[in-house]
Amino acid sequence: MSNELIKTIYQDDYIIVQAEIIEGNPYLHCTILELKKSAMKRGKEVWEDIKEGFYYEGFNTIYSVSPNPRFIKFIGGTLVKQLDEKVGVYKWELV
């Protein structure tokens, strides 16, 4: 299993998005720093830009492991696998 180190790819006052490559697939980690409506909307805008960037880098899918299915649904993720009662693996098809 080859992994690239976690790298911060976006950060502002509301959101931090980090990425790592695991077995050739990008896994993104999004941390909302303030749980308010404007931060959630900003998160969705940023996520769309990030998805587009990964698409143009040649990726067809991105993944995230998250304990927050409500936010994942808000930004369009699909559950791939439930790891336990709180954490799931989600994906976005970029094609």
PDB file of N, CA and C in Angstrom:
ATOM      1  N   MET A   1       0.843  -1.166   0.000  1.00  0.00           N
ATOM      2  CA  MET A   1       0.000   0.000   0.000  1.00  0.00           C
ATOM      3  C   MET A   1       0.894   1.238   0.000  1.00  0.00           C
ATOM      4  N   SER A   2       0.754   2.076  -1.010  1.00  0.00           N
ATOM      5  CA  SER A   2       1.547   3.292  -1.053  1.00  0.00           C
ATOM      6  C   SER A   2       0.659   4.502  -0.791  1.00  0.00           C
ATOM      7  N   ASN A   3       1.050   5.292   0.176  1.00  0.00           N
ATOM      8  CA  ASN A   3       0.307   6.482   0.544  1.00  0.00           C
ATOM      9  C   ASN A   3       1.207   7.695   0.418  1.00  0.00           C
ATOM     10  N   GLU A   4       0.643   8.796  -0.066  1.00  0.00           N
ATOM     11  CA  GLU A   4       1.344  10.065  -0.035  1.00  0.00           C
ATOM     12  C   GLU A   4       0.901  10.783   1.225  1.00  0.00           C
ATOM     13  N   LEU A   5       1.768  11.596   1.765  1.00  0.00           N
ATOM     14  CA  LEU A   5       1.478  12.308   2.998  1.00  0.00           C
ATOM     15  C   LEU A   5       0.268  13.229   2.865  1.00  0.00           C
ATOM     16  N   ILE A   6      -0.370  13.475   3.980  1.00  0.00           N
ATOM     17  CA  ILE A   6      -1.502  14.400   4.000  1.00  0.00           C
ATOM     18  C   ILE A   6      -0.988  15.812   3.752  1.00  0.00           C
ATOM     19  N   LYS A   7      -1.692  16.510   2.857  1.00  0.00           N
ATOM     20  CA  LYS A   7      -1.313  17.856   2.466  1.00  0.00           C
ATOM     21  C   LYS A   7      -2.534  18.759   2.568  1.00  0.00           C
ATOM     22  N   THR A   8      -2.378  19.940   3.147  1.00  0.00           N
ATOM     23  CA  THR A   8      -3.472  20.909   3.176  1.00  0.00           C
ATOM     24  C   THR A   8      -3.585  21.520   1.787  1.00  0.00           C
ATOM     25  N   ILE A   9      -4.772  21.399   1.179  1.00  0.00           N
ATOM     26  CA  ILE A   9      -4.970  21.941  -0.164  1.00  0.00           C
ATOM     27  C   ILE A   9      -5.852  23.184  -0.164  1.00  0.00           C
ATOM     28  N   TYR A  10      -6.537  23.438   0.968  1.00  0.00           N
ATOM     29  CA  TYR A  10      -7.335  24.662   1.093  1.00  0.00           C
ATOM     30  C   TYR A  10      -7.530  24.966   2.565  1.00  0.00           C
ATOM     31  N   GLN A  11      -7.459  26.258   2.907  1.00  0.00           N
ATOM     32  CA  GLN A  11      -7.716  26.661   4.286  1.00  0.00           C
ATOM     33  C   GLN A  11      -8.159  28.112   4.304  1.00  0.00           C
ATOM     34  N   ASP A  12      -9.218  28.389   5.065  1.00  0.00           N
ATOM     35  CA  ASP A  12      -9.632  29.754   5.342  1.00  0.00           C
ATOM     36  C   ASP A  12     -10.137  29.803   6.783  1.00  0.00           C
ATOM     37  N   ASP A  13     -10.858  30.845   7.152  1.00  0.00           N
ATOM     38  CA  ASP A  13     -11.322  30.990   8.536  1.00  0.00           C
ATOM     39  C   ASP A  13     -12.386  29.971   8.921  1.00  0.00           C
ATOM     40  N   TYR A  14     -13.015  29.335   7.922  1.00  0.00           N
ATOM     41  CA  TYR A  14     -14.125  28.420   8.182  1.00  0.00           C
ATOM     42  C   TYR A  14     -13.801  26.950   7.942  1.00  0.00           C
ATOM     43  N   ILE A  15     -12.882  26.694   7.012  1.00  0.00           N
ATOM     44  CA  ILE A  15     -12.701  25.334   6.490  1.00  0.00           C
ATOM     45  C   ILE A  15     -11.221  25.002   6.323  1.00  0.00           C
ATOM     46  N   ILE A  16     -10.889  23.745   6.577  1.00  0.00           N
ATOM     47  CA  ILE A  16      -9.581  23.200   6.212  1.00  0.00           C
ATOM     48  C   ILE A  16      -9.851  21.931   5.402  1.00  0.00           C
ATOM     49  N   VAL A  17      -9.264  21.831   4.219  1.00  0.00           N
ATOM     50  CA  VAL A  17      -9.383  20.633   3.402  1.00  0.00           C
ATOM     51  C   VAL A  17      -7.986  20.068   3.202  1.00  0.00           C
ATOM     52  N   GLN A  18      -7.835  18.810   3.573  1.00  0.00           N
ATOM     53  CA  GLN A  18      -6.557  18.117   3.406  1.00  0.00           C
ATOM     54  C   GLN A  18      -6.769  16.931   2.480  1.00  0.00           C
ATOM     55  N   ALA A  19      -5.710  16.542   1.789  1.00  0.00           N
ATOM     56  CA  ALA A  19      -5.795  15.434   0.842  1.00  0.00           C
ATOM     57  C   ALA A  19      -4.614  14.503   1.024  1.00  0.00           C
ATOM     58  N   GLU A  20      -4.858  13.245   0.731  1.00  0.00           N
ATOM     59  CA  GLU A  20      -3.795  12.249   0.664  1.00  0.00           C
ATOM     60  C   GLU A  20      -4.162  11.258  -0.434  1.00  0.00           C
ATOM     61  N   ILE A  21      -3.162  10.639  -1.003  1.00  0.00           N
ATOM     62  CA  ILE A  21      -3.382   9.630  -2.031  1.00  0.00           C
ATOM     63  C   ILE A  21      -3.141   8.271  -1.381  1.00  0.00           C
ATOM     64  N   ILE A  22      -4.161   7.421  -1.431  1.00  0.00           N
ATOM     65  CA  ILE A  22      -4.070   6.073  -0.868  1.00  0.00           C
ATOM     66  C   ILE A  22      -4.330   5.091  -2.005  1.00  0.00           C
ATOM     67  N   GLU A  23      -3.334   4.267  -2.294  1.00  0.00           N
ATOM     68  CA  GLU A  23      -3.417   3.288  -3.379  1.00  0.00           C
ATOM     69  C   GLU A  23      -3.898   3.936  -4.679  1.00  0.00           C
ATOM     70  N   GLY A  24      -3.386   5.120  -4.969  1.00  0.00           N
ATOM     71  CA  GLY A  24      -3.693   5.814  -6.214  1.00  0.00           C
ATOM     72  C   GLY A  24      -4.982   6.601  -6.223  1.00  0.00           C
ATOM     73  N   ASN A  25      -5.724   6.588  -5.123  1.00  0.00           N
ATOM     74  CA  ASN A  25      -6.995   7.311  -5.042  1.00  0.00           C
ATOM     75  C   ASN A  25      -6.903   8.471  -4.065  1.00  0.00           C
ATOM     76  N   PRO A  26      -7.452   9.645  -4.440  1.00  0.00           N
ATOM     77  CA  PRO A  26      -7.431  10.773  -3.519  1.00  0.00           C
ATOM     78  C   PRO A  26      -8.487  10.618  -2.419  1.00  0.00           C
ATOM     79  N   TYR A  27      -8.045  10.814  -1.187  1.00  0.00           N
ATOM     80  CA  TYR A  27      -8.927  10.849  -0.018  1.00  0.00           C
ATOM     81  C   TYR A  27      -8.842  12.258   0.547  1.00  0.00           C
ATOM     82  N   LEU A  28      -9.990  12.890   0.707  1.00  0.00           N
ATOM     83  CA  LEU A  28     -10.024  14.251   1.212  1.00  0.00           C
ATOM     84  C   LEU A  28     -10.651  14.284   2.595  1.00  0.00           C
ATOM     85  N   HIS A  29     -10.142  15.195   3.410  1.00  0.00           N
ATOM     86  CA  HIS A  29     -10.608  15.370   4.776  1.00  0.00           C
ATOM     87  C   HIS A  29     -10.995  16.840   4.927  1.00  0.00           C
ATOM     88  N   CYS A  30     -12.249  17.099   5.214  1.00  0.00           N
ATOM     89  CA  CYS A  30     -12.747  18.462   5.337  1.00  0.00           C
ATOM     90  C   CYS A  30     -13.124  18.719   6.788  1.00  0.00           C
ATOM     91  N   THR A  31     -12.544  19.756   7.365  1.00  0.00           N
ATOM     92  CA  THR A  31     -12.859  20.146   8.732  1.00  0.00           C
ATOM     93  C   THR A  31     -13.550  21.501   8.701  1.00  0.00           C
ATOM     94  N   ILE A  32     -14.771  21.551   9.213  1.00  0.00           N
ATOM     95  CA  ILE A  32     -15.501  22.804   9.338  1.00  0.00           C
ATOM     96  C   ILE A  32     -15.142  23.377  10.712  1.00  0.00           C
ATOM     97  N   LEU A  33     -14.567  24.566  10.720  1.00  0.00           N
ATOM     98  CA  LEU A  33     -14.094  25.164  11.964  1.00  0.00           C
ATOM     99  C   LEU A  33     -15.205  25.842  12.760  1.00  0.00           C
ATOM    100  N   GLU A  34     -16.216  26.340  12.063  1.00  0.00           N
ATOM    101  CA  GLU A  34     -17.368  26.950  12.710  1.00  0.00           C
ATOM    102  C   GLU A  34     -18.620  26.332  12.130  1.00  0.00           C
ATOM    103  N   LEU A  35     -19.434  25.729  12.986  1.00  0.00           N
ATOM    104  CA  LEU A  35     -20.659  25.096  12.504  1.00  0.00           C
ATOM    105  C   LEU A  35     -21.772  26.134  12.403  1.00  0.00           C
ATOM    106  N   LYS A  36     -21.763  26.846  11.285  1.00  0.00           N
ATOM    107  CA  LYS A  36     -22.836  27.784  11.003  1.00  0.00           C
ATOM    108  C   LYS A  36     -23.139  27.726   9.514  1.00  0.00           C
ATOM    109  N   LYS A  37     -24.284  28.248   9.150  1.00  0.00           N
ATOM    110  CA  LYS A  37     -24.780  28.107   7.781  1.00  0.00           C
ATOM    111  C   LYS A  37     -23.796  28.654   6.736  1.00  0.00           C
ATOM    112  N   SER A  38     -23.186  29.803   7.007  1.00  0.00           N
ATOM    113  CA  SER A  38     -22.253  30.384   6.037  1.00  0.00           C
ATOM    114  C   SER A  38     -21.028  29.498   5.827  1.00  0.00           C
ATOM    115  N   ALA A  39     -20.576  28.837   6.880  1.00  0.00           N
ATOM    116  CA  ALA A  39     -19.437  27.925   6.753  1.00  0.00           C
ATOM    117  C   ALA A  39     -19.812  26.707   5.922  1.00  0.00           C
ATOM    118  N   MET A  40     -21.017  26.197   6.117  1.00  0.00           N
ATOM    119  CA  MET A  40     -21.480  25.042   5.336  1.00  0.00           C
ATOM    120  C   MET A  40     -21.581  25.407   3.855  1.00  0.00           C
ATOM    121  N   LYS A  41     -22.142  26.572   3.552  1.00  0.00           N
ATOM    122  CA  LYS A  41     -22.249  27.010   2.159  1.00  0.00           C
ATOM    123  C   LYS A  41     -20.865  27.192   1.543  1.00  0.00           C
ATOM    124  N   ARG A  42     -19.960  27.788   2.308  1.00  0.00           N
ATOM    125  CA  ARG A  42     -18.597  27.978   1.812  1.00  0.00           C
ATOM    126  C   ARG A  42     -17.938  26.625   1.558  1.00  0.00           C
ATOM    127  N   GLY A  43     -18.178  25.675   2.454  1.00  0.00           N
ATOM    128  CA  GLY A  43     -17.651  24.329   2.278  1.00  0.00           C
ATOM    129  C   GLY A  43     -18.111  23.696   0.982  1.00  0.00           C
ATOM    130  N   LYS A  44     -19.376  23.885   0.644  1.00  0.00           N
ATOM    131  CA  LYS A  44     -19.909  23.323  -0.598  1.00  0.00           C
ATOM    132  C   LYS A  44     -19.257  23.972  -1.817  1.00  0.00           C
ATOM    133  N   GLU A  45     -19.079  25.294  -1.791  1.00  0.00           N
ATOM    134  CA  GLU A  45     -18.431  25.995  -2.907  1.00  0.00           C
ATOM    135  C   GLU A  45     -16.989  25.523  -3.091  1.00  0.00           C
ATOM    136  N   VAL A  46     -16.270  25.448  -2.002  1.00  0.00           N
ATOM    137  CA  VAL A  46     -14.873  25.005  -2.045  1.00  0.00           C
ATOM    138  C   VAL A  46     -14.790  23.577  -2.570  1.00  0.00           C
ATOM    139  N   TRP A  47     -15.698  22.709  -2.103  1.00  0.00           N
ATOM    140  CA  TRP A  47     -15.691  21.307  -2.511  1.00  0.00           C
ATOM    141  C   TRP A  47     -15.876  21.179  -4.020  1.00  0.00           C
ATOM    142  N   GLU A  48     -16.758  21.983  -4.604  1.00  0.00           N
ATOM    143  CA  GLU A  48     -16.969  21.936  -6.057  1.00  0.00           C
ATOM    144  C   GLU A  48     -15.687  22.308  -6.802  1.00  0.00           C
ATOM    145  N   ASP A  49     -15.000  23.331  -6.331  1.00  0.00           N
ATOM    146  CA  ASP A  49     -13.732  23.729  -6.958  1.00  0.00           C
ATOM    147  C   ASP A  49     -12.673  22.633  -6.827  1.00  0.00           C
ATOM    148  N   ILE A  50     -12.616  22.013  -5.669  1.00  0.00           N
ATOM    149  CA  ILE A  50     -11.635  20.945  -5.435  1.00  0.00           C
ATOM    150  C   ILE A  50     -11.936  19.741  -6.324  1.00  0.00           C
ATOM    151  N   LYS A  51     -13.206  19.357  -6.428  1.00  0.00           N
ATOM    152  CA  LYS A  51     -13.569  18.237  -7.308  1.00  0.00           C
ATOM    153  C   LYS A  51     -13.141  18.518  -8.742  1.00  0.00           C
ATOM    154  N   GLU A  52     -13.382  19.722  -9.210  1.00  0.00           N
ATOM    155  CA  GLU A  52     -12.996  20.087 -10.571  1.00  0.00           C
ATOM    156  C   GLU A  52     -11.481  19.989 -10.747  1.00  0.00           C
ATOM    157  N   GLY A  53     -10.733  20.448  -9.751  1.00  0.00           N
ATOM    158  CA  GLY A  53      -9.275  20.372  -9.823  1.00  0.00           C
ATOM    159  C   GLY A  53      -8.773  18.939  -9.906  1.00  0.00           C
ATOM    160  N   PHE A  54      -9.349  18.042  -9.108  1.00  0.00           N
ATOM    161  CA  PHE A  54      -8.930  16.638  -9.156  1.00  0.00           C
ATOM    162  C   PHE A  54      -9.326  15.997 -10.490  1.00  0.00           C
ATOM    163  N   TYR A  55     -10.468  16.390 -11.036  1.00  0.00           N
ATOM    164  CA  TYR A  55     -10.879  15.880 -12.348  1.00  0.00           C
ATOM    165  C   TYR A  55      -9.838  16.266 -13.407  1.00  0.00           C
ATOM    166  N   TYR A  56      -9.426  17.524 -13.404  1.00  0.00           N
ATOM    167  CA  TYR A  56      -8.445  17.978 -14.389  1.00  0.00           C
ATOM    168  C   TYR A  56      -7.052  17.405 -14.146  1.00  0.00           C
ATOM    169  N   GLU A  57      -6.810  16.890 -12.962  1.00  0.00           N
ATOM    170  CA  GLU A  57      -5.547  16.194 -12.675  1.00  0.00           C
ATOM    171  C   GLU A  57      -5.604  14.727 -13.106  1.00  0.00           C
ATOM    172  N   GLY A  58      -6.768  14.286 -13.624  1.00  0.00           N
ATOM    173  CA  GLY A  58      -6.875  12.939 -14.163  1.00  0.00           C
ATOM    174  C   GLY A  58      -7.564  11.920 -13.269  1.00  0.00           C
ATOM    175  N   PHE A  59      -8.144  12.352 -12.168  1.00  0.00           N
ATOM    176  CA  PHE A  59      -8.848  11.440 -11.273  1.00  0.00           C
ATOM    177  C   PHE A  59     -10.327  11.353 -11.655  1.00  0.00           C
ATOM    178  N   ASN A  60     -10.912  10.164 -11.502  1.00  0.00           N
ATOM    179  CA  ASN A  60     -12.331   9.959 -11.791  1.00  0.00           C
ATOM    180  C   ASN A  60     -13.194   9.914 -10.535  1.00  0.00           C
ATOM    181  N   THR A  61     -12.567   9.658  -9.390  1.00  0.00           N
ATOM    182  CA  THR A  61     -13.290   9.500  -8.137  1.00  0.00           C
ATOM    183  C   THR A  61     -12.456  10.084  -7.008  1.00  0.00           C
ATOM    184  N   ILE A  62     -13.123  10.690  -6.039  1.00  0.00           N
ATOM    185  CA  ILE A  62     -12.461  11.057  -4.796  1.00  0.00           C
ATOM    186  C   ILE A  62     -13.247  10.446  -3.643  1.00  0.00           C
ATOM    187  N   TYR A  63     -12.572  10.217  -2.540  1.00  0.00           N
ATOM    188  CA  TYR A  63     -13.157   9.565  -1.372  1.00  0.00           C
ATOM    189  C   TYR A  63     -12.958  10.409  -0.129  1.00  0.00           C
ATOM    190  N   SER A  64     -13.761  10.127   0.869  1.00  0.00           N
ATOM    191  CA  SER A  64     -13.593  10.733   2.180  1.00  0.00           C
ATOM    192  C   SER A  64     -14.098   9.766   3.233  1.00  0.00           C
ATOM    193  N   VAL A  65     -13.421   9.735   4.361  1.00  0.00           N
ATOM    194  CA  VAL A  65     -13.879   8.968   5.519  1.00  0.00           C
ATOM    195  C   VAL A  65     -14.409  10.010   6.494  1.00  0.00           C
ATOM    196  N   SER A  66     -15.688   9.880   6.880  1.00  0.00           N
ATOM    197  CA  SER A  66     -16.298  10.943   7.672  1.00  0.00           C
ATOM    198  C   SER A  66     -17.270  10.419   8.712  1.00  0.00           C
ATOM    199  N   PRO A  67     -17.320  11.104   9.866  1.00  0.00           N
ATOM    200  CA  PRO A  67     -18.333  10.814  10.874  1.00  0.00           C
ATOM    201  C   PRO A  67     -19.546  11.742  10.738  1.00  0.00           C
ATOM    202  N   ASN A  68     -19.630  12.500   9.632  1.00  0.00           N
ATOM    203  CA  ASN A  68     -20.681  13.498   9.487  1.00  0.00           C
ATOM    204  C   ASN A  68     -21.490  13.278   8.204  1.00  0.00           C
ATOM    205  N   PRO A  69     -22.404  12.296   8.189  1.00  0.00           N
ATOM    206  CA  PRO A  69     -23.146  12.007   6.972  1.00  0.00           C
ATOM    207  C   PRO A  69     -24.028  13.164   6.506  1.00  0.00           C
ATOM    208  N   ARG A  70     -24.457  14.004   7.418  1.00  0.00           N
ATOM    209  CA  ARG A  70     -25.299  15.144   7.027  1.00  0.00           C
ATOM    210  C   ARG A  70     -24.518  16.114   6.140  1.00  0.00           C
ATOM    211  N   PHE A  71     -23.294  16.446   6.527  1.00  0.00           N
ATOM    212  CA  PHE A  71     -22.472  17.334   5.709  1.00  0.00           C
ATOM    213  C   PHE A  71     -22.104  16.664   4.390  1.00  0.00           C
ATOM    214  N   ILE A  72     -21.779  15.375   4.441  1.00  0.00           N
ATOM    215  CA  ILE A  72     -21.417  14.640   3.222  1.00  0.00           C
ATOM    216  C   ILE A  72     -22.582  14.653   2.238  1.00  0.00           C
ATOM    217  N   LYS A  73     -23.787  14.430   2.721  1.00  0.00           N
ATOM    218  CA  LYS A  73     -24.968  14.478   1.847  1.00  0.00           C
ATOM    219  C   LYS A  73     -25.122  15.876   1.254  1.00  0.00           C
ATOM    220  N   PHE A  74     -24.887  16.894   2.061  1.00  0.00           N
ATOM    221  CA  PHE A  74     -24.993  18.287   1.619  1.00  0.00           C
ATOM    222  C   PHE A  74     -24.040  18.589   0.469  1.00  0.00           C
ATOM    223  N   ILE A  75     -22.849  17.981   0.486  1.00  0.00           N
ATOM    224  CA  ILE A  75     -21.878  18.235  -0.586  1.00  0.00           C
ATOM    225  C   ILE A  75     -21.874  17.134  -1.647  1.00  0.00           C
ATOM    226  N   GLY A  76     -22.870  16.240  -1.608  1.00  0.00           N
ATOM    227  CA  GLY A  76     -23.096  15.310  -2.706  1.00  0.00           C
ATOM    228  C   GLY A  76     -22.383  13.979  -2.656  1.00  0.00           C
ATOM    229  N   GLY A  77     -21.903  13.562  -1.497  1.00  0.00           N
ATOM    230  CA  GLY A  77     -21.209  12.277  -1.392  1.00  0.00           C
ATOM    231  C   GLY A  77     -22.159  11.093  -1.336  1.00  0.00           C
ATOM    232  N   THR A  78     -21.667   9.940  -1.749  1.00  0.00           N
ATOM    233  CA  THR A  78     -22.420   8.691  -1.728  1.00  0.00           C
ATOM    234  C   THR A  78     -21.715   7.695  -0.815  1.00  0.00           C
ATOM    235  N   LEU A  79     -22.472   7.075   0.086  1.00  0.00           N
ATOM    236  CA  LEU A  79     -21.900   6.088   1.006  1.00  0.00           C
ATOM    237  C   LEU A  79     -21.420   4.861   0.240  1.00  0.00           C
ATOM    238  N   VAL A  80     -20.167   4.470   0.484  1.00  0.00           N
ATOM    239  CA  VAL A  80     -19.583   3.284  -0.124  1.00  0.00           C
ATOM    240  C   VAL A  80     -19.546   2.147   0.890  1.00  0.00           C
ATOM    241  N   LYS A  81     -19.163   2.485   2.120  1.00  0.00           N
ATOM    242  CA  LYS A  81     -19.007   1.459   3.146  1.00  0.00           C
ATOM    243  C   LYS A  81     -19.169   2.100   4.516  1.00  0.00           C
ATOM    244  N   GLN A  82     -19.947   1.454   5.381  1.00  0.00           N
ATOM    245  CA  GLN A  82     -20.098   1.906   6.757  1.00  0.00           C
ATOM    246  C   GLN A  82     -19.029   1.214   7.597  1.00  0.00           C
ATOM    247  N   LEU A  83     -18.129   1.988   8.211  1.00  0.00           N
ATOM    248  CA  LEU A  83     -17.039   1.412   8.987  1.00  0.00           C
ATOM    249  C   LEU A  83     -17.485   1.045  10.398  1.00  0.00           C
ATOM    250  N   ASP A  84     -18.326   1.863  10.977  1.00  0.00           N
ATOM    251  CA  ASP A  84     -18.957   1.570  12.262  1.00  0.00           C
ATOM    252  C   ASP A  84     -20.231   2.400  12.325  1.00  0.00           C
ATOM    253  N   GLU A  85     -20.867   2.493  13.488  1.00  0.00           N
ATOM    254  CA  GLU A  85     -22.158   3.191  13.545  1.00  0.00           C
ATOM    255  C   GLU A  85     -22.037   4.691  13.293  1.00  0.00           C
ATOM    256  N   LYS A  86     -20.835   5.251  13.363  1.00  0.00           N
ATOM    257  CA  LYS A  86     -20.668   6.692  13.181  1.00  0.00           C
ATOM    258  C   LYS A  86     -19.857   7.086  11.955  1.00  0.00           C
ATOM    259  N   VAL A  87     -18.994   6.229  11.465  1.00  0.00           N
ATOM    260  CA  VAL A  87     -18.040   6.606  10.413  1.00  0.00           C
ATOM    261  C   VAL A  87     -18.296   5.800   9.142  1.00  0.00           C
ATOM    262  N   GLY A  88     -18.306   6.515   8.020  1.00  0.00           N
ATOM    263  CA  GLY A  88     -18.488   5.860   6.734  1.00  0.00           C
ATOM    264  C   GLY A  88     -17.453   6.326   5.724  1.00  0.00           C
ATOM    265  N   VAL A  89     -17.294   5.538   4.662  1.00  0.00           N
ATOM    266  CA  VAL A  89     -16.453   5.917   3.525  1.00  0.00           C
ATOM    267  C   VAL A  89     -17.407   6.396   2.437  1.00  0.00           C
ATOM    268  N   TYR A  90     -17.124   7.578   1.892  1.00  0.00           N
ATOM    269  CA  TYR A  90     -17.985   8.202   0.888  1.00  0.00           C
ATOM    270  C   TYR A  90     -17.185   8.474  -0.372  1.00  0.00           C
ATOM    271  N   LYS A  91     -17.900   8.585  -1.503  1.00  0.00           N
ATOM    272  CA  LYS A  91     -17.197   8.870  -2.762  1.00  0.00           C
ATOM    273  C   LYS A  91     -17.975   9.862  -3.598  1.00  0.00           C
ATOM    274  N   TRP A  92     -17.242  10.471  -4.507  1.00  0.00           N
ATOM    275  CA  TRP A  92     -17.787  11.386  -5.513  1.00  0.00           C
ATOM    276  C   TRP A  92     -17.230  10.945  -6.850  1.00  0.00           C
ATOM    277  N   GLU A  93     -18.107  10.695  -7.807  1.00  0.00           N
ATOM    278  CA  GLU A  93     -17.692  10.386  -9.181  1.00  0.00           C
ATOM    279  C   GLU A  93     -17.463  11.710  -9.892  1.00  0.00           C
ATOM    280  N   LEU A  94     -16.332  11.860 -10.526  1.00  0.00           N
ATOM    281  CA  LEU A  94     -15.958  13.122 -11.147  1.00  0.00           C
ATOM    282  C   LEU A  94     -16.204  13.158 -12.645  1.00  0.00           C
ATOM    283  N   VAL A  95     -16.668  12.075 -13.212  1.00  0.00           N
ATOM    284  CA  VAL A  95     -16.908  12.029 -14.661  1.00  0.00           C
ATOM    285  C   VAL A  95     -18.363  12.236 -14.988  1.00  0.00           C
TER     286      VAL A  95
END
